[in-house]
XYZ file of C-alpha atoms in Angstrom:
708
model
C 6.018 -4.194 10.304
C 3.229 -2.138 8.897
C 3.914 1.564 9.797
C 1.634 2.626 12.565
C 0.627 6.202 11.491
C -1.530 7.540 8.923
C -0.705 4.981 5.747
C 0.169 7.140 2.564
C -2.567 6.940 0.300
C -1.680 4.866 -2.710
C -2.987 4.743 -6.217
C -3.653 1.074 -6.364
C -3.458 -1.896 -4.436
C -2.669 -5.001 -7.062
C 0.784 -3.595 -7.988
C 1.921 -3.538 -4.601
C 0.732 -7.115 -3.915
C 2.600 -8.219 -6.776
C 5.463 -6.650 -5.072
C 4.697 -7.507 -1.569
C 7.379 -8.767 0.755
C 7.589 -12.403 1.713
C 9.686 -11.510 4.519
C 9.143 -11.685 8.419
C 9.079 -7.844 8.302
C 8.307 -5.274 5.563
C 10.770 -2.466 5.520
C 9.191 0.646 5.960
C 10.149 4.334 4.767
C 13.491 4.633 4.568
C 15.887 7.640 4.526
C 19.743 8.116 4.084
C 21.944 7.666 6.905
C 25.154 8.122 5.309
C 24.066 9.426 2.124
C 25.563 9.176 -1.165
C 24.040 11.433 -4.070
C 21.316 9.974 -6.147
C 21.888 9.853 -9.869
C 20.380 7.976 -13.073
C 23.787 7.685 -15.349
C 23.440 9.280 -18.603
C 23.784 5.960 -20.292
C 20.341 4.643 -18.649
C 18.165 2.539 -20.549
C 14.362 3.003 -21.080
C 11.606 2.102 -18.842
C 9.474 1.507 -21.883
C 8.004 -2.118 -22.585
C 9.313 -3.974 -25.328
C 9.298 -1.909 -28.858
C 5.924 -2.572 -30.627
C 4.622 -1.648 -34.013
C 1.283 -0.749 -32.605
C 0.011 2.728 -31.722
C 0.553 3.992 -28.291
C -3.017 3.423 -27.840
C -4.300 0.171 -29.902
C -7.748 1.183 -30.807
C -8.247 -2.542 -32.111
C -8.745 -3.517 -28.760
C -12.143 -1.189 -28.542
C -15.325 -3.572 -28.450
C -17.330 -1.305 -30.899
C -20.311 -3.477 -29.835
C -20.468 -1.574 -26.690
C -21.245 1.795 -26.393
C -19.148 3.857 -24.605
C -22.109 5.836 -23.116
C -23.526 2.637 -21.400
C -20.172 1.024 -20.293
C -16.816 2.884 -20.886
C -14.876 -0.154 -19.197
C -16.657 -2.525 -21.311
C -15.936 -0.500 -24.348
C -12.178 -0.051 -23.697
C -11.243 -3.382 -22.060
C -13.640 -6.077 -22.629
C -11.901 -7.704 -25.653
C -8.380 -7.366 -23.933
C -10.031 -9.020 -20.849
C -11.378 -11.823 -22.499
C -7.996 -12.558 -24.538
C -5.922 -12.212 -21.233
C -7.026 -14.746 -18.542
C -5.370 -14.254 -15.316
C -1.999 -16.269 -14.705
C -2.135 -19.275 -12.243
C 0.097 -17.719 -10.097
C -1.654 -14.527 -9.658
C -4.969 -13.268 -8.093
C -5.601 -10.355 -10.392
C -4.329 -9.276 -14.141
C -4.539 -6.105 -15.857
C -2.677 -2.888 -16.719
C -0.724 -2.799 -13.189
C -0.175 -6.327 -13.057
C 1.637 -6.140 -16.623
C 3.804 -3.414 -15.484
C 4.730 -4.947 -12.340
C 5.596 -8.072 -14.253
C 7.602 -6.072 -16.462
C 9.340 -4.551 -13.055
C 9.924 -7.965 -11.738
C 11.650 -9.213 -14.807
C 13.932 -6.381 -14.722
C 14.834 -6.919 -11.122
C 15.164 -10.360 -11.726
C 18.051 -9.695 -14.107
C 19.404 -7.384 -11.559
C 19.470 -9.886 -8.878
C 20.706 -12.600 -11.001
C 23.567 -10.681 -12.374
C 24.279 -9.497 -8.386
C 24.357 -13.234 -7.377
C 26.665 -14.345 -10.423
C 28.976 -11.329 -9.363
C 28.671 -11.074 -5.676
C 31.678 -13.233 -4.535
C 34.089 -10.805 -6.675
C 31.756 -7.654 -5.880
C 33.274 -4.740 -3.628
C 32.933 -5.934 -0.030
C 29.819 -4.888 1.666
C 28.565 -2.940 -1.613
C 24.876 -3.360 -2.271
C 25.769 -5.492 -5.159
C 27.333 -7.856 -2.942
C 24.459 -7.986 -0.223
C 21.614 -8.212 -3.026
C 23.622 -11.055 -4.588
C 24.122 -12.824 -1.324
C 20.673 -12.330 -0.115
C 18.804 -13.372 -3.378
C 21.199 -16.723 -3.589
C 20.350 -17.538 -0.179
C 17.128 -17.476 -0.731
C 17.432 -19.628 -4.174
C 19.263 -22.405 -2.281
C 16.394 -24.520 -1.805
C 18.303 -27.699 -0.870
C 19.803 -25.972 2.094
C 16.705 -24.270 3.257
C 14.840 -27.686 3.005
C 17.477 -29.528 4.736
C 17.285 -27.082 7.626
C 13.672 -27.387 8.090
C 12.397 -25.347 11.356
C 15.824 -25.396 13.057
C 16.652 -21.831 12.644
C 13.160 -21.058 14.317
C 13.815 -23.340 17.123
C 15.536 -20.791 19.629
C 12.717 -18.720 19.340
C 10.457 -21.301 19.831
C 12.536 -22.326 23.116
C 11.995 -18.939 24.230
C 8.347 -18.970 23.981
C 7.949 -22.292 25.380
C 10.116 -21.159 28.783
C 7.686 -18.071 29.586
C 5.890 -18.898 32.748
C 3.293 -15.829 33.227
C 1.913 -12.674 31.721
C 5.115 -10.788 33.087
C 7.494 -13.180 31.147
C 5.263 -12.684 27.935
C 5.270 -8.968 28.347
C 9.250 -9.006 28.903
C 9.382 -11.350 25.706
C 7.337 -8.979 23.514
C 9.779 -6.191 24.344
C 12.938 -7.912 23.873
C 11.881 -9.647 20.551
C 10.688 -6.085 19.126
C 14.449 -5.060 19.995
C 15.641 -7.899 17.390
C 13.047 -6.856 14.782
C 10.464 -9.180 15.801
C 7.100 -7.816 16.434
C 4.196 -9.647 18.077
C 0.662 -8.266 19.132
C 1.123 -4.546 18.150
C 3.018 -2.289 15.676
C 5.400 0.122 16.578
C 7.615 2.494 14.671
C 8.301 6.186 13.711
C 6.122 8.897 12.392
C 5.544 12.622 12.024
C 3.596 14.153 15.049
C -0.141 14.613 14.217
C 0.200 17.971 16.053
C 3.766 19.033 14.997
C 4.851 17.000 11.758
C 8.013 18.479 11.592
C 9.273 16.138 14.549
C 9.084 12.234 14.329
C 7.544 10.514 17.567
C 6.728 6.887 18.448
C 3.543 5.239 17.356
C 2.280 2.123 19.268
C -0.775 0.471 16.725
C -2.854 -2.299 17.054
C -2.051 -5.397 15.295
C -1.475 -9.208 15.700
C -4.368 -10.588 13.578
C -4.056 -13.300 11.314
C -7.209 -12.738 9.452
C -8.014 -9.991 7.257
C -10.246 -8.008 9.441
C -11.974 -7.872 12.841
C -15.361 -9.153 10.733
C -13.685 -12.361 9.764
C -13.696 -13.351 13.551
C -17.427 -12.986 14.241
C -19.542 -12.802 11.104
C -21.208 -16.134 10.178
C -20.439 -15.832 6.468
C -16.916 -16.292 7.282
C -17.163 -19.433 9.485
C -15.341 -21.644 6.877
C -12.481 -19.260 6.657
C -12.065 -19.373 10.502
C -12.160 -23.274 10.092
C -9.599 -23.133 7.566
C -7.562 -20.775 9.706
C -7.877 -23.217 12.683
C -6.499 -25.987 10.321
C -3.533 -23.845 9.024
C -2.471 -23.043 12.574
C -2.872 -26.550 13.786
C -0.844 -27.330 10.527
C 1.900 -25.201 11.649
C 2.286 -26.840 15.224
C 2.202 -30.135 13.937
C 5.196 -29.333 11.410
C 6.858 -28.301 14.591
C 6.488 -31.483 16.563
C 3.298 -30.759 18.239
C 1.166 -33.727 18.317
C -2.070 -33.396 16.201
C -4.620 -33.327 19.015
C -2.616 -30.928 20.740
C -2.184 -28.917 18.001
C -6.133 -28.705 17.224
C -6.508 -27.420 20.685
C -3.781 -24.953 20.695
C -5.203 -23.644 17.422
C -8.792 -23.212 18.794
C -7.423 -21.409 21.672
C -5.677 -18.892 19.562
C -8.656 -18.371 17.183
C -10.656 -17.409 20.413
C -7.692 -15.344 21.821
C -7.472 -13.483 18.522
C -11.179 -13.237 18.571
C -10.789 -10.879 21.840
C -8.489 -8.870 20.165
C -10.411 -8.560 17.012
C -13.431 -7.247 19.134
C -11.266 -4.463 20.594
C -9.799 -3.713 16.950
C -11.000 -0.971 14.426
C -12.879 -2.051 11.620
C -11.307 -0.778 8.245
C -13.741 2.142 8.033
C -12.874 3.415 11.403
C -9.294 2.860 10.678
C -9.437 5.566 7.946
C -10.462 8.194 10.459
C -7.363 10.272 11.850
C -8.889 10.451 15.329
C -8.263 6.715 15.353
C -4.680 6.865 14.482
C -3.298 9.421 16.916
C -3.392 9.164 20.953
C -0.442 11.094 22.303
C 0.323 9.877 25.948
C 3.483 10.468 28.317
C 4.924 7.266 29.079
C 3.797 7.286 32.567
C -0.039 7.708 31.300
C 1.042 4.776 28.976
C 1.949 2.652 32.102
C -1.414 3.735 33.550
C -3.227 2.535 30.605
C -1.737 -0.954 30.322
C -0.476 -1.931 34.079
C 0.669 -5.173 32.860
C 2.784 -3.918 29.971
C 5.763 -1.437 31.134
C 6.404 1.097 28.227
C 9.234 2.410 30.259
C 11.213 -0.693 29.840
C 9.797 -1.227 26.190
C 11.619 1.700 25.220
C 14.563 1.057 27.006
C 15.076 -2.315 25.332
C 14.390 -0.593 22.173
C 17.236 1.924 22.903
C 14.680 4.708 22.201
C 14.421 7.881 24.158
C 11.013 9.223 24.530
C 10.709 12.851 25.134
C 7.311 14.350 25.868
C 5.478 11.059 24.901
C 4.221 8.914 22.191
C 1.110 7.926 20.409
C -0.616 4.823 21.953
C -3.011 5.019 18.997
C -5.801 2.609 19.895
C -6.702 2.660 23.552
C -9.098 0.214 23.248
C -6.920 -2.233 21.838
C -4.304 -1.811 24.093
C -6.710 -2.093 27.591
C -7.390 -5.534 25.779
C -4.125 -6.650 25.240
C -3.093 -5.467 28.777
C -6.260 -7.781 30.096
C -5.068 -10.631 28.295
C -1.632 -10.074 29.655
C -3.348 -10.254 33.321
C -5.817 -13.352 32.499
C -4.923 -15.378 29.490
C -3.802 -18.789 30.564
C 0.042 -18.812 29.850
C -0.653 -21.923 27.457
C -3.012 -19.750 25.373
C -0.014 -16.975 25.109
C 2.423 -19.531 24.188
C 0.015 -21.010 21.470
C -0.381 -17.567 20.124
C 3.165 -16.486 20.083
C 4.464 -19.792 18.572
C 1.854 -19.844 15.622
C 2.968 -16.481 14.630
C 6.623 -16.885 15.107
C 5.974 -20.157 12.654
C 3.716 -18.344 10.220
C 5.774 -15.125 9.925
C 8.870 -17.411 9.303
C 7.425 -19.638 7.119
C 8.607 -18.414 4.003
C 12.318 -18.726 5.012
C 11.566 -22.483 6.088
C 11.294 -25.586 4.283
C 8.858 -26.240 1.594
C 6.260 -27.851 3.959
C 6.017 -24.569 5.618
C 5.782 -22.773 2.746
C 3.096 -24.708 1.274
C 1.121 -24.706 4.520
C 1.059 -20.887 4.389
C 0.104 -20.689 0.841
C -2.408 -23.074 1.077
C -4.308 -20.859 3.630
C -3.420 -17.128 2.494
C -2.984 -18.068 -1.297
C -5.806 -20.281 -2.038
C -8.351 -20.505 0.600
C -8.322 -16.575 1.290
C -7.150 -15.237 -1.989
C -8.220 -18.084 -4.810
C -4.639 -18.240 -6.335
C -4.416 -21.879 -7.649
C -0.396 -21.969 -7.876
C 2.407 -20.518 -5.864
C 4.516 -17.766 -7.670
C 7.796 -19.449 -8.975
C 10.768 -19.436 -6.426
C 12.465 -16.415 -7.978
C 9.535 -14.039 -7.449
C 8.990 -15.229 -3.893
C 12.739 -14.872 -2.987
C 12.731 -11.429 -5.151
C 9.776 -10.480 -2.918
C 11.873 -10.925 -0.025
C 14.766 -9.022 -1.367
C 12.114 -5.817 -1.957
C 11.054 -6.490 1.371
C 14.356 -6.397 3.203
C 16.287 -4.085 1.016
C 14.015 -2.791 -1.639
C 15.549 0.977 -1.760
C 19.020 -0.601 -2.424
C 17.612 -2.713 -5.270
C 15.640 0.487 -6.575
C 18.924 2.255 -6.647
C 20.539 -0.424 -9.295
C 17.084 -0.519 -10.944
C 17.117 3.133 -11.589
C 20.931 3.019 -13.015
C 19.649 0.077 -15.278
C 16.538 1.140 -16.852
C 15.356 4.978 -15.665
C 15.770 8.037 -18.438
C 16.468 11.212 -17.270
C 14.267 12.819 -19.568
C 11.390 10.653 -18.435
C 11.989 12.602 -15.240
C 12.222 15.762 -16.699
C 8.805 15.222 -18.667
C 7.016 13.753 -15.809
C 8.017 17.362 -13.731
C 6.380 19.421 -16.484
C 3.176 17.342 -16.255
C 3.322 17.498 -12.467
C 3.428 21.231 -12.722
C 0.440 21.380 -15.255
C -2.011 19.250 -13.428
C -1.145 21.161 -10.221
C -1.934 24.310 -11.697
C -5.058 22.801 -13.204
C -5.839 21.890 -9.371
C -5.056 25.028 -8.094
C -7.313 26.937 -10.728
C -10.344 24.467 -9.631
C -9.970 25.212 -6.265
C -9.861 28.923 -6.827
C -12.955 28.605 -8.939
C -15.145 26.430 -6.661
C -18.878 28.283 -6.153
C -19.292 26.161 -3.028
C -16.304 27.041 -0.890
C -15.806 30.429 0.799
C -12.770 32.715 0.077
C -11.512 32.014 3.713
C -11.181 28.226 3.069
C -10.242 28.492 -0.499
C -7.269 30.823 0.826
C -5.979 28.060 3.201
C -6.636 25.386 0.323
C -4.131 27.397 -2.046
C -1.814 27.404 0.844
C -1.786 23.859 1.470
C -1.453 23.334 -2.412
C 1.425 25.688 -2.126
C 3.578 23.603 -0.052
C 2.965 20.423 -2.124
C 6.381 18.615 -2.663
C 6.259 16.534 -5.739
C 9.190 13.549 -5.711
C 9.531 11.810 -8.922
C 11.506 8.715 -9.885
C 13.846 8.032 -7.202
C 15.125 9.682 -3.525
C 17.747 12.336 -4.215
C 19.901 10.372 -1.739
C 20.295 6.669 -1.547
C 20.172 5.025 1.948
C 23.410 3.680 3.296
C 23.336 -0.095 3.975
C 26.745 -0.477 5.407
C 25.354 -1.643 8.953
C 23.338 -4.395 7.467
C 25.427 -7.952 7.390
C 24.315 -10.272 4.748
C 25.682 -13.966 4.091
C 25.574 -16.066 1.097
C 24.281 -19.236 2.481
C 21.686 -18.437 5.195
C 18.424 -17.023 4.213
C 16.830 -17.105 7.492
C 19.676 -15.594 9.234
C 19.649 -12.625 6.334
C 16.112 -12.219 6.906
C 16.394 -11.819 10.645
C 19.492 -9.280 10.294
C 17.623 -7.168 7.750
C 14.325 -7.298 10.205
C 16.337 -5.793 13.035
C 18.563 -3.521 10.777
C 15.394 -1.926 9.035
C 13.244 -1.725 12.582
C 16.817 -0.016 14.263
C 16.595 2.133 11.319
C 12.958 3.264 11.461
C 13.115 3.806 15.320
C 16.171 5.940 15.182
C 14.170 8.635 13.850
C 12.307 9.074 16.688
C 12.707 12.499 18.328
C 14.272 13.744 15.084
C 13.223 16.093 12.092
C 11.067 14.745 9.461
C 12.553 14.348 6.296
C 10.194 14.928 3.584
C 12.669 13.663 1.081
C 12.322 10.402 2.188
C 10.199 7.726 0.142
C 7.807 5.168 1.429
C 7.920 3.204 -2.115
C 10.782 1.943 -3.827
C 11.547 2.989 -7.405
C 10.504 -0.356 -9.048
C 7.156 -0.412 -7.428
C 4.337 0.152 -10.168
C 2.228 2.663 -7.854
C 2.048 6.261 -6.694
C 1.187 7.818 -3.280
C 0.118 10.964 -1.210
C 1.571 11.309 2.462
C -0.747 13.471 4.225
C 1.767 13.844 6.932
C 4.474 15.425 5.024
C 2.322 16.539 2.035
C 4.243 15.081 -0.670
C 2.805 13.543 -4.064
C 5.237 10.543 -4.830
C 5.664 8.862 -8.343
C 8.342 5.952 -8.558
C 10.377 5.463 -11.818
C 8.530 2.068 -12.535
C 4.995 3.952 -13.115
C 6.457 6.451 -15.552
C 5.955 4.110 -18.505
C 3.041 2.782 -20.963
C 0.106 2.847 -20.486
C 0.672 5.824 -17.924
C 3.320 7.864 -19.607
C 4.886 7.394 -23.007
C 7.496 9.954 -24.416
C 6.072 9.330 -27.968
C 2.004 9.508 -27.086
C -0.052 12.279 -27.570
C -1.129 14.669 -25.009
C -4.629 13.026 -24.747
C -3.156 9.618 -23.819
C -0.384 10.946 -21.268
C -2.930 13.223 -19.499
C -5.361 10.521 -19.188
C -2.532 8.328 -17.713
C 0.301 9.845 -15.776
C -1.678 12.811 -15.761
C -4.814 11.727 -13.978
C -2.615 9.717 -11.598
C -0.656 13.083 -10.750
C -4.128 14.784 -10.207
C -5.293 11.541 -8.314
C -2.571 11.907 -5.795
C -2.697 15.779 -5.480
C -6.394 15.611 -4.782
C -5.626 12.870 -1.957
C -4.500 16.306 -0.068
C -8.217 17.289 -0.251
C -10.255 14.036 0.105
C -11.987 13.172 3.176
C -8.828 12.134 5.096
C -6.216 14.402 3.555
C -8.370 17.583 4.094
C -7.888 16.911 7.809
C -4.417 17.942 7.560
C -2.453 21.304 6.546
C 0.207 22.043 4.508
C 2.714 21.481 7.023
C 1.357 17.982 7.618
C -0.319 18.869 10.811
C -3.904 17.154 12.116
C -5.397 20.670 12.060
C -8.930 22.026 10.830
C -8.612 24.683 8.334
C -12.194 24.729 7.061
C -14.976 27.070 8.165
C -17.679 25.007 9.600
C -19.868 25.884 6.642
C -17.571 24.917 4.074
C -17.065 21.543 5.746
C -20.605 20.609 6.276
C -20.992 21.368 2.119
C -17.707 19.442 1.516
C -19.326 16.309 3.275
C -22.775 16.475 1.512
C -21.222 16.352 -1.927
C -18.872 13.359 -0.789
C -21.986 11.820 0.653
C -23.255 11.617 -2.698
C -20.111 10.034 -3.653
C -20.252 7.365 -0.886
C -23.639 6.562 -2.150
C -22.655 6.326 -5.895
C -20.058 3.391 -4.641
C -22.514 1.828 -2.150
C -24.866 1.179 -5.202
C -22.324 -0.677 -7.232
C -22.146 -4.607 -6.985
C -19.007 -6.027 -8.686
C -19.671 -9.608 -8.359
C -22.196 -10.884 -10.727
C -23.653 -13.796 -8.874
C -23.285 -11.871 -5.333
C -25.789 -8.856 -5.847
C -25.717 -8.653 -1.951
C -22.026 -7.619 -1.884
C -21.772 -4.140 -2.512
C -18.594 -1.765 -2.420
C -18.185 0.003 0.793
C -18.463 3.576 -0.178
C -17.181 4.987 3.074
C -14.061 2.632 2.941
C -13.372 3.990 -0.663
C -14.118 7.443 -0.105
C -10.740 8.774 -0.331
C -9.582 7.029 -3.309
C -12.770 7.839 -5.223
C -12.367 11.536 -4.423
C -8.729 11.242 -5.762
C -10.274 9.680 -8.750
C -12.540 12.453 -9.585
C -10.689 15.473 -8.494
C -7.692 13.956 -10.488
C -9.356 13.142 -13.633
C -11.079 16.676 -13.609
C -7.673 18.485 -12.929
C -5.845 16.422 -15.780
C -8.974 17.211 -18.286
C -8.128 20.897 -17.603
C -4.453 20.553 -18.065
C -4.832 18.685 -21.224
C -7.236 21.630 -22.474
C -4.650 24.215 -21.870
C -1.883 21.915 -23.476
C -4.018 21.680 -26.470
C -4.196 25.176 -26.904
C -0.542 25.380 -27.982
C -1.010 22.658 -30.100
C -1.509 23.297 -34.007
C -2.592 19.668 -34.474
C -5.079 19.579 -31.414
C -8.341 19.099 -33.694
C -6.869 16.012 -35.405
C -8.252 12.793 -34.828
C -5.603 9.748 -34.230
C -6.957 6.382 -35.046
C -10.362 7.965 -35.563
C -10.696 9.513 -31.965
C -10.287 13.113 -30.692
C -7.794 13.920 -28.194
C -10.668 14.420 -25.361
C -11.735 10.616 -26.215
C -8.280 9.431 -26.009
C -7.911 10.861 -22.842
C -11.045 9.071 -21.489
C -9.886 6.066 -23.386
C -6.662 5.731 -21.534
C -7.827 6.533 -18.260
C -10.205 3.175 -18.714
C -7.647 1.313 -20.124
C -5.142 2.211 -17.154
C -7.828 0.269 -14.749
C -8.399 -2.850 -17.102
C -8.332 -5.856 -14.433
C -9.437 -9.208 -13.958
C -9.384 -10.435 -10.442
C -10.428 -13.751 -8.604
C -13.635 -13.725 -6.711
C -12.107 -14.825 -3.233
C -9.593 -12.050 -3.461
C -12.060 -9.535 -4.745
C -14.143 -10.572 -1.640
C -11.196 -9.888 0.639
C -10.300 -6.498 -0.804
C -14.086 -5.377 -0.947
C -13.834 -5.977 3.093
C -10.902 -4.470 3.850
C -9.135 -2.422 0.875
C -9.696 1.543 0.548
C -9.657 0.967 -3.237
C -12.801 0.531 -5.366
C -12.512 -2.631 -7.901
C -10.755 -1.402 -10.944
C -13.465 -1.681 -13.484
C -15.666 0.525 -11.182
C -13.033 3.117 -10.976
C -12.746 2.894 -14.904
C -16.384 4.563 -14.833
C -16.964 6.139 -11.762
C -15.288 9.394 -12.114
C -15.944 9.750 -15.854
C -19.331 9.255 -15.335
C -19.842 12.510 -13.106
C -18.178 14.679 -15.896
C -19.849 16.638 -18.420
C -16.504 16.539 -20.310
C -16.945 12.953 -20.867
C -20.532 13.167 -22.135
C -19.491 15.748 -24.491
C -16.551 13.734 -25.691
C -18.462 10.773 -26.621
C -21.973 12.550 -27.467
C -23.603 10.907 -24.488
C -27.409 11.611 -23.812
C -29.105 12.119 -20.345
C -30.239 8.840 -19.340
C -27.153 6.955 -20.893
C -25.483 4.705 -18.059
C -22.608 6.858 -18.089
C -24.211 10.118 -17.412
C -24.779 11.110 -13.740
C -27.070 14.309 -13.908
C -29.098 16.274 -11.483
C -28.675 15.235 -7.943
C -26.849 12.008 -8.758
C -24.051 13.933 -10.505
C -21.007 14.351 -8.091
C -18.699 17.542 -8.180
C -16.311 18.261 -5.371
C -13.226 19.669 -6.492
């Protein structure tokens, strides 16, 4: 289940997709229950890639036939991209994907060893549970033999529903078992008092990527394929072909109504659309056919003053369908989602059907990932932090964390100086921006305390049962936070994830262990390379605190306005120019009418621009203390190597179908455009490569964007 409140703002999308759970329910942010002190042992190995004789930045990869002032991405990445096609089991391939693959291989070694030693491991230990969970997923013979038998009790409950009241009760009770239908529910900091966790109910329940896929004529073929996929699932569970087609048609019509009442991706980024605090009585009035008091009793949750019924329009439509949709339509909808959610835990025919639609038709991925990667995805979704504990013990060097902490301090200080020296912001707003900066909480590598898994029962021979147990365990863990203080030290990413994020509702910047390796960070690299890599990542996440969303939250994580009206207008005038810059990009060569959505990607683009500027300033401060700062390395200056590594980080090939989905739904611009977008606005880039006005990589005058 996706967390229903303001989502943490992550650096990139591809690495997280590579590690996404194939489970019924993704585990969310996890804090310790019975905590143990987190520590990476002194004997830990390295997070770096395999030793190489090449330089930390291989200049032989540069395409000197392309001028950096014309196309920095092409200059840095074109040769590598031409020589490194996308693997058949992936939708993209680049720097993030390579590191994700390295992380997966390390995790594979860990779970393989855990499997081999599980029967002799300490009873109830995470090693035993991870070993058994992985073993159960790799037992394809048993899974195929079971078919869809594990799901039959759920399908029987759906078949027994008689009316809308039954449907409401079913949804409520299934949620208590960790099975979410129609909407999302979980905990999160109160937008108005972020020190306390409240409940959030959030729109959900669609099988296509966004609302446009249900109505736009250009997605008609995808809708047809979606109906065929749903019909296939129903046929696999014993429904006759003609009836399965009719039910699938009914589900599409039903979801189309929910989609019409749902937010667009751009609307979903607005904090005003993410929070709607109501009492339980007010919620019951808003949805008279769904009793929230009964829902919370079923969940075992006590609601004090209220909770966030976050999207009233969606819940009004949900309630309308409870009252008016035929019971057969509800049964078809619930049946389809029950089977689709469980497909990766059922026999091969279900897995193949799901991949054929979501993997091939929607994303353009030619082949499924090998079984071990898919099962490892489930382990990450169900026991991700526990696996992270073993990952850190195996590969993470304490000195990497120490060096990263130094870089965080340097880049943060550079950002503070940039805020203080802004020529467009009043002293009043500057003071409040600096006050927010002062409350940043950086978290590096892994949690201070590890989560306790003693309440989760895992068996060695039942993959579906393990998934169900983990779904309930993680859901119960999440909603138990409601009414309790927010723990700023909990993590929303696992240590083995190649990514980073900022969370506006607790004002934390977070850098998992797996990203602290080349090309982002290398203990043997020069400052130019490190500041252009992990330094820019640090700056990016810190700048999210001041992007179009993050800037609407104060240093305590509250959704409060700390701007003067005039300063906010000046900020939006500047960000509007960045919106236009990215609106003008057309990333798919044979589709010139398909543009980046500058509004959807604005937060990430502000993060890139602010972060790269802050990292560059931090580099200049570091070079003042370096007697060799003026020396070239492999023919390039420190300033040049800074921008070269920034571009290298964003090298990426992506399948066209996947790119189209992300352009429509994802707040990250395509990686090649991120390689050039921020540098083209920086005078320091033009100076580093002796670019001239009029060069493609030089935005000047009214087109140049300067924000932080």
